[in-house]
Tab-separated table of C-alpha atoms in Angstrom:
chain	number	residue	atom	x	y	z
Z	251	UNK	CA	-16.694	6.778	172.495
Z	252	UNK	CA	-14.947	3.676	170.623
Z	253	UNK	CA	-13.115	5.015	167.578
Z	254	UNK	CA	-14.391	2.706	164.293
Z	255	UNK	CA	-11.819	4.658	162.391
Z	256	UNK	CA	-12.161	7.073	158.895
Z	257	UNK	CA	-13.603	3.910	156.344
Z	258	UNK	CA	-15.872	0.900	157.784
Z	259	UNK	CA	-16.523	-1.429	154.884
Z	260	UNK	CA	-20.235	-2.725	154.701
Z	261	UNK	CA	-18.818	-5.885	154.490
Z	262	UNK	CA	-20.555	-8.549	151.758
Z	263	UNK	CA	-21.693	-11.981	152.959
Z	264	UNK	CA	-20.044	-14.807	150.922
Z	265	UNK	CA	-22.265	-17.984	149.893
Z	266	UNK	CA	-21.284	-21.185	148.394
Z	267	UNK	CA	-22.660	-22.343	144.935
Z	268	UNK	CA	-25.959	-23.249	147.198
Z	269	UNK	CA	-26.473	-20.181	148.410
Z	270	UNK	CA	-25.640	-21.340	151.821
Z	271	UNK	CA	-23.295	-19.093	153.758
Z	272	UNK	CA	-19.507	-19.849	153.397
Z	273	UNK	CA	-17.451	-18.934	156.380
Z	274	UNK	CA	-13.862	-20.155	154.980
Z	275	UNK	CA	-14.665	-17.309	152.535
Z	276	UNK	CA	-15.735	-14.985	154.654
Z	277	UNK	CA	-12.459	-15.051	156.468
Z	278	UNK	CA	-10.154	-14.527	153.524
Z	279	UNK	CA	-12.650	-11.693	153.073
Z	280	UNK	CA	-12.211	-10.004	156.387
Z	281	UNK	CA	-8.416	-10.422	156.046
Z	282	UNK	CA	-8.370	-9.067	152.559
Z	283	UNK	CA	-10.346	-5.958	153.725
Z	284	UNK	CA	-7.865	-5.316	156.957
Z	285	UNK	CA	-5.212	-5.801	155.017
Z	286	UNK	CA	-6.471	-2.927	152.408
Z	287	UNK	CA	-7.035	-0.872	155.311
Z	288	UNK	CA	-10.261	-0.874	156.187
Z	289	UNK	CA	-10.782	0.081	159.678
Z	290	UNK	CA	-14.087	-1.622	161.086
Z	291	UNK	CA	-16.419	-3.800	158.982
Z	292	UNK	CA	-20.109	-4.112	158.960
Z	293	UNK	CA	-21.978	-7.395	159.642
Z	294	UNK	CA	-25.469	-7.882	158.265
Z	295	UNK	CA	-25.985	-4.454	156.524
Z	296	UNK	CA	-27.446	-3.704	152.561
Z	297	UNK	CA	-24.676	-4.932	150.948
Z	298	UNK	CA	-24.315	-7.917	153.636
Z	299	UNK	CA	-28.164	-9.167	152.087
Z	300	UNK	CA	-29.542	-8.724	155.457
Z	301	UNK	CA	-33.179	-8.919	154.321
Z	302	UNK	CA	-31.871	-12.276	152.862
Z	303	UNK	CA	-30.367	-13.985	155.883
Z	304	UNK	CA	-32.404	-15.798	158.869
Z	305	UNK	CA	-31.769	-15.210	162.543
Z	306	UNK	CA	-29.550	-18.085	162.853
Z	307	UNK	CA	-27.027	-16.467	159.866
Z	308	UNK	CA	-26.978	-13.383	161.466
Z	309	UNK	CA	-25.517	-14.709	164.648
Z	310	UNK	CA	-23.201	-17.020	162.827
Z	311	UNK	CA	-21.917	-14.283	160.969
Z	312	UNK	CA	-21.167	-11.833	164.017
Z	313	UNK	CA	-19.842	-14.840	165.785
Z	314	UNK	CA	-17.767	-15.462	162.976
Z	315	UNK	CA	-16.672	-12.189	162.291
Z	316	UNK	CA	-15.883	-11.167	166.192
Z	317	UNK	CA	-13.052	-14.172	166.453
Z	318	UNK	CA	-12.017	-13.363	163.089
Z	319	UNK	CA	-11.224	-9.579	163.132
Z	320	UNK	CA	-9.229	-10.028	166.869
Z	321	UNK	CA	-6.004	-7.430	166.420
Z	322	UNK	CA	-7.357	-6.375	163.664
Z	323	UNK	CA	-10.208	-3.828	163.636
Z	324	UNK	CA	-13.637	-3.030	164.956
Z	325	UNK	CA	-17.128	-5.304	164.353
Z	326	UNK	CA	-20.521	-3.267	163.907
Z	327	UNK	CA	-23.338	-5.632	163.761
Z	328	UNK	CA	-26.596	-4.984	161.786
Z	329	UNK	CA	-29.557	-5.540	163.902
Z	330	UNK	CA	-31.759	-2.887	163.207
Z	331	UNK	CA	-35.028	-4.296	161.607
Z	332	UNK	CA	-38.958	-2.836	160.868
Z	333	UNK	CA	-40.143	-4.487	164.388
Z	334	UNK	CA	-38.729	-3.058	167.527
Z	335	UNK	CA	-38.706	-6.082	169.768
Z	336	UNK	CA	-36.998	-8.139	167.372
Z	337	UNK	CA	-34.356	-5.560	167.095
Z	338	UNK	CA	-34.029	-5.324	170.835
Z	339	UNK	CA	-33.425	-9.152	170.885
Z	340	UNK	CA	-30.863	-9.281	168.235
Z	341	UNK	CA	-28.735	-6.258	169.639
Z	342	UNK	CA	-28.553	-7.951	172.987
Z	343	UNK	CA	-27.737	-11.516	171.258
Z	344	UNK	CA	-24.987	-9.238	169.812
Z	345	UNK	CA	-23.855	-7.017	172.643
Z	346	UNK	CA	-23.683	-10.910	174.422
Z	347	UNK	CA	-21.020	-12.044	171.396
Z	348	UNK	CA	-19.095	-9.153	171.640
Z	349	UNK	CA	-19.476	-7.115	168.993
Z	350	UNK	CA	-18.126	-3.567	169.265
Z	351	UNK	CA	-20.963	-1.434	167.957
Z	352	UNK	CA	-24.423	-1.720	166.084
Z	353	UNK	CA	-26.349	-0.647	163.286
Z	354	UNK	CA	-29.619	0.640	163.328
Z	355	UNK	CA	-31.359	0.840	159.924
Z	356	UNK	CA	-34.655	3.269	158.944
Z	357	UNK	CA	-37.741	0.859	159.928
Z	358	UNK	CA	-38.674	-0.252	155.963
Z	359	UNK	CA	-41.745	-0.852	155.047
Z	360	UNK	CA	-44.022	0.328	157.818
Z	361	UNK	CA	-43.402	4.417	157.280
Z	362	UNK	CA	-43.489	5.152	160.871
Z	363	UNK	CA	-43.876	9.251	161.490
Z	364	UNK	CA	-40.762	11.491	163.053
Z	365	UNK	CA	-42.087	10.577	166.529
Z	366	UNK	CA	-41.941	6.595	165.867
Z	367	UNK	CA	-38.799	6.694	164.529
Z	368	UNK	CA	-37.179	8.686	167.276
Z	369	UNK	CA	-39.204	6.095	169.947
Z	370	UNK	CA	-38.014	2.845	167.979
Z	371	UNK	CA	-34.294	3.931	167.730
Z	372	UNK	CA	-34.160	5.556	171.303
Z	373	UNK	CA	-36.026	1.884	172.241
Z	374	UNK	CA	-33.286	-0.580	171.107
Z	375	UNK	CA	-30.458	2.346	172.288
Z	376	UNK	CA	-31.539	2.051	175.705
Z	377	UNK	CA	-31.354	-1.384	175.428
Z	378	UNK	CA	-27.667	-2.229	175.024
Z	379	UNK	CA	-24.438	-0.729	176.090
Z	380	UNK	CA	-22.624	-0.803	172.668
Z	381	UNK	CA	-22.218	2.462	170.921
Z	382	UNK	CA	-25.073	3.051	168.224
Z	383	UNK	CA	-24.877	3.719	164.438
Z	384	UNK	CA	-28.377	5.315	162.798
Z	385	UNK	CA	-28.701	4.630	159.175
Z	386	UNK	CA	-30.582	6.605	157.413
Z	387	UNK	CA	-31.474	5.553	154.098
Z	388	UNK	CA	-34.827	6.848	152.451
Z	389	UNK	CA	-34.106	5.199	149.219
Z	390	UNK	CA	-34.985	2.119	150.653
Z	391	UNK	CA	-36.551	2.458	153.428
Z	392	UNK	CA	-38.834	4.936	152.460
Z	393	UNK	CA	-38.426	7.651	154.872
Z	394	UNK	CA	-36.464	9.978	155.919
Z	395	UNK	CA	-34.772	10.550	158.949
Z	396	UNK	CA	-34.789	14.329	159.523
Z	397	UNK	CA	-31.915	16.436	161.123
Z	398	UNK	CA	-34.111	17.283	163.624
Z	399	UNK	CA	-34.353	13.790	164.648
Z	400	UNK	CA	-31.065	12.976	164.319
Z	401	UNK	CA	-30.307	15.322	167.056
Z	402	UNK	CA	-33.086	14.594	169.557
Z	403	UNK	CA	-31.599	11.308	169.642
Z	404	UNK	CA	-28.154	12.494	169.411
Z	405	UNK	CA	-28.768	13.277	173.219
Z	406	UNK	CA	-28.778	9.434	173.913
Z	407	UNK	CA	-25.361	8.740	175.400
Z	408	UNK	CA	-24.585	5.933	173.148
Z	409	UNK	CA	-26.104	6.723	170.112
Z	410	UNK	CA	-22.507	8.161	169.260
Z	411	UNK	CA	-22.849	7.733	165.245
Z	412	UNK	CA	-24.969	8.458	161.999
Z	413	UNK	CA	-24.812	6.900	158.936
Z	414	UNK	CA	-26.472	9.241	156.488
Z	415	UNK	CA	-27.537	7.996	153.297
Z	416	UNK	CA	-29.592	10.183	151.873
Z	417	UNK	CA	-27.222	11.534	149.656
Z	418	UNK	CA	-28.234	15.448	150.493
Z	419	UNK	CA	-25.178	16.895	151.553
Z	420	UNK	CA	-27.090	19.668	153.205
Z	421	UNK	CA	-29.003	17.678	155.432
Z	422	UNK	CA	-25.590	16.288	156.695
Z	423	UNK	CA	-24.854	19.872	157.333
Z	424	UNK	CA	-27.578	20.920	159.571
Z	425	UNK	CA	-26.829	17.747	161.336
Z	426	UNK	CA	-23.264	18.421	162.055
Z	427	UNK	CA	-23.794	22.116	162.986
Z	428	UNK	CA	-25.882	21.486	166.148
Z	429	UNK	CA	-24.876	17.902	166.849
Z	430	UNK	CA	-22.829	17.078	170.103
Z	431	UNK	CA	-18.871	17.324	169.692
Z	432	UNK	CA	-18.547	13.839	170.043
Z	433	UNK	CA	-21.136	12.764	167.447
Z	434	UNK	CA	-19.917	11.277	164.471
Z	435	UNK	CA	-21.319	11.844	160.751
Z	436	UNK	CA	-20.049	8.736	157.745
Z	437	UNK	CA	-21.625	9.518	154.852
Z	438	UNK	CA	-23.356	5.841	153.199
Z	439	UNK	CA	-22.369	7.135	149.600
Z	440	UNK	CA	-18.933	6.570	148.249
Z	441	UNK	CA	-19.345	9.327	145.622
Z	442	UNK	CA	-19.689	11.987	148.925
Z	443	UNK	CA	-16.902	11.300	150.679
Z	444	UNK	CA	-14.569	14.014	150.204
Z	445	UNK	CA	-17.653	16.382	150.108
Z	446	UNK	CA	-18.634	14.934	153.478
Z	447	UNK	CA	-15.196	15.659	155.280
Z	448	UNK	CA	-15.221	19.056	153.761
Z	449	UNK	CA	-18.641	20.256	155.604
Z	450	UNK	CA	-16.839	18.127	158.493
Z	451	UNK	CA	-18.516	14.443	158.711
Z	452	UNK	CA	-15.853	12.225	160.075
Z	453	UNK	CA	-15.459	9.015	157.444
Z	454	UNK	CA	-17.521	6.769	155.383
Z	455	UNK	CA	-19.516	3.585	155.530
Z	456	UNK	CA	-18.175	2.350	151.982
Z	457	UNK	CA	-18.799	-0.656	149.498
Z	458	UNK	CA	-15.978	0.539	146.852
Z	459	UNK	CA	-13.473	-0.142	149.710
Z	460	UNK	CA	-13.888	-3.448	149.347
Z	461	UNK	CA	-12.311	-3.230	146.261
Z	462	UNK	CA	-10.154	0.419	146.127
Z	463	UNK	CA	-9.584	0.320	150.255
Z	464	UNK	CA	-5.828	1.369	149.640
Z	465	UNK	CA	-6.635	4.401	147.319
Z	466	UNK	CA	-9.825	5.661	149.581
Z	467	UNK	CA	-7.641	5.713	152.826
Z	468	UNK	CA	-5.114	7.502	151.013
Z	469	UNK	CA	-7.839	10.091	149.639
Z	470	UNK	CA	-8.949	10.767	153.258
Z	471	UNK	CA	-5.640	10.919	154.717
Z	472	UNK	CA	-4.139	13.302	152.205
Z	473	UNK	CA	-7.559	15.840	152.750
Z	474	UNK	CA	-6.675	15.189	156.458
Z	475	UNK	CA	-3.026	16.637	156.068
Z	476	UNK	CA	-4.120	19.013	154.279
Z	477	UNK	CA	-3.254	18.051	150.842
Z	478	UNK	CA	-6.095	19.324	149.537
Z	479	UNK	CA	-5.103	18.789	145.827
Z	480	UNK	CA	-4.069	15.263	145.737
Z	481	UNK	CA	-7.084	14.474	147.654
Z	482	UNK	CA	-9.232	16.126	144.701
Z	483	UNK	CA	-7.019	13.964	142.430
Z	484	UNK	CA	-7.456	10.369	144.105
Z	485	UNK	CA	-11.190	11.439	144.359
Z	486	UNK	CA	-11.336	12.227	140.305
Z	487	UNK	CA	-9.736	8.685	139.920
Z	488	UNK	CA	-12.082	6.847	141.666
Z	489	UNK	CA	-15.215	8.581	140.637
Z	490	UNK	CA	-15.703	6.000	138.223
Z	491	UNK	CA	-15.734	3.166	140.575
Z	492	UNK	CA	-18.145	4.536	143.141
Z	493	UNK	CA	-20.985	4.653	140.447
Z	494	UNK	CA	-20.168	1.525	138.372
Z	495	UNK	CA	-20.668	-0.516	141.614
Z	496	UNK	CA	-23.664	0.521	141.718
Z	497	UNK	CA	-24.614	0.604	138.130
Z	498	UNK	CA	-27.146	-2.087	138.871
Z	499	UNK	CA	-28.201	-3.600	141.935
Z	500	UNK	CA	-26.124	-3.559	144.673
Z	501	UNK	CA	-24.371	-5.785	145.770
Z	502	UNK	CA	-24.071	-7.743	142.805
Z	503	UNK	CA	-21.482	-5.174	141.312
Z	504	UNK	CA	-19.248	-5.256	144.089
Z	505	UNK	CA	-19.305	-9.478	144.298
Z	506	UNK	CA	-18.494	-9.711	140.691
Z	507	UNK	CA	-15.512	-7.912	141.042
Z	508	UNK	CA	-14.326	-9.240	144.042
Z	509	UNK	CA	-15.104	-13.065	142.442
Z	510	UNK	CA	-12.877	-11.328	139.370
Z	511	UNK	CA	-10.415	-10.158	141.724
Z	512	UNK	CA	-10.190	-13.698	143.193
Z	513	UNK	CA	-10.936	-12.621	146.654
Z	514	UNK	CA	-13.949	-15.419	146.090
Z	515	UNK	CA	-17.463	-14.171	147.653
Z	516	UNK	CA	-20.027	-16.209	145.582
Z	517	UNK	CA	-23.460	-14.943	143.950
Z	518	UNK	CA	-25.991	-12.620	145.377
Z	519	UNK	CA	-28.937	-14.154	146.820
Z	520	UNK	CA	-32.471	-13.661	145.253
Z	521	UNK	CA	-34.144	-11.024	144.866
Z	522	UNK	CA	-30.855	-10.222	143.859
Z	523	UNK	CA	-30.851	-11.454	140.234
Z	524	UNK	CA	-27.193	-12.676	138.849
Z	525	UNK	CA	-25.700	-9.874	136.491
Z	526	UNK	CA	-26.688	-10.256	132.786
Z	527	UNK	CA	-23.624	-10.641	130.341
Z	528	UNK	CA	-23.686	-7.012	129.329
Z	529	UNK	CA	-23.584	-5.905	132.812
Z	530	UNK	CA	-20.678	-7.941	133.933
Z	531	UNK	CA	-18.656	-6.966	130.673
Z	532	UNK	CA	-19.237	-3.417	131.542
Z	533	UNK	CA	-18.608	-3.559	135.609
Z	534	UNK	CA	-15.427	-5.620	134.696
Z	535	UNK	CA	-14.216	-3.409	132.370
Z	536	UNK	CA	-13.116	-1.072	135.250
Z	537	UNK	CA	-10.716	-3.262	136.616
Z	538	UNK	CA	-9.198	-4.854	133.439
């Protein structure tokens, strides 16, 4: 089981004033993020615009981002989509760069039952070598993944990993009561990370990290020694962050402040609208 360490940053994609992607600042990103101590990064996830980017991006960016995070961390590389074959064929274009892991999102859109998502994960799985993330994320996918399914598939050697998103703490709890030792719960929502290690998920698949990577790796190391208390504190601190990032849609929060921050990312692409006035003067007023 490869270790992706305690925070994997769902890494934005950075455009140009076209729109078109910008790879010279997507490598000052990745450094930026290692160097705030992210562990692993995410290619082509939600807050990477995936639904936004063509084929051809998607492979530049994992390209990209496997020679640029060498020495420094782990790449998992979104390839999970609503159509099983296409998923198959990106995973093994991405397996074939050399990507250390992938991400397998909810199928949007089509609503399959229980049974078709446990067939369609177990599918693309069996299909690659690489260790596998779920994502489950019924807020935009619009289903859930249940525990029970979860754990069927949790008996697929390399699906090693979930990523759960639905923000119901007590579904990650059934989960991590009868999964295998070796499988891995990151919660998807900032606000739940400390309650996540507490009913003993392993880390967190995080946008504010981005921006407060320094102060969330401290939070989880200090519950991890046992500093229970200054964990609670750094958690109170940053509460504020995790939900103004996503005070509108995300991840034009997150982009604005990192454009603010000068760590320069671009705009959000369409559907994606650009924040109004109000909502930037509010977002930024966090980090004045």
């Amino acid at each position: 089981m490869s270790d992706f360490g305690r925070i994997i940053t769902a890494m934005v994609t950075a455009f140009d004033a076209n729109e078109n992607l910008d790879l010279s600042k997507q490598t000052k990103l990745i450094e930026y993020l290692f160097q705030n101590e992210t562990d692993s990064i995410i290619v082509n996830g939600t807050t990477g615009e995936s639904p936004t980017l063509s084929k051809e991006e998607k492979i530049m960016l994992f390209e990209h981002a496997v020679e640029h995070t060498k020495g420094k961390g782990k790449v998992i590389a979104g390839t999970g989509t609503n159509n099983t074959k296409e998923s198959i064929e990106l995973t093994k274009k991405a397996e074939e760069i050399g990507v250390d892991g992938i991400l397998l999102v909810n199928p949007y859109y089509n609503r399959p039952n229980q049974e078709g998502l446990f067939q369609h994960f177990k599918t693309i799985a069996e299909s690659t070598s690489l260790p596998v993330m779920l994502y489950n994320i019924p807020g935009r996918s619009a289903v859930n993944m249940t525990p029970e399914t979860v754990l069927r598939l949790a008996e697929t050697p390399n699906i090693t990993m979930v990523k759960e998103s639905s923000g119901d703490l007590g579904q990650a709890v059934e989960i991590l009561k009868h999964a295998p030792d070796n499988f891995l719960l990151y919660t998807g929502n900032d606000d739940l990370t400390l309650p996540t290690l507490s009913v003993g998920g392993y880390g967190v698949v995080s946008v504010t990290s981005h921006v407060k990577g320094n102060e969330m790796q401290e939070m989880i190391q200090s519950y991890l020694a046992g500093d229970i208390k200054k964990a609670a504190k750094l958690n109170q601190d940053l509460y504020d962050i995790f939900n103004v990032l996503f005070s509108s849609p995300s991840p034009g929060p997150v982009k604005r402040v990192l454009n603010h921050l000068g760590v320069e990312v671009g705009s959000t692409r369409l559907p994606i609208a650009s924040l109004s006035a109000e909502e930037e003067k509010y977002i930024l007023g966090f980090f004045n």
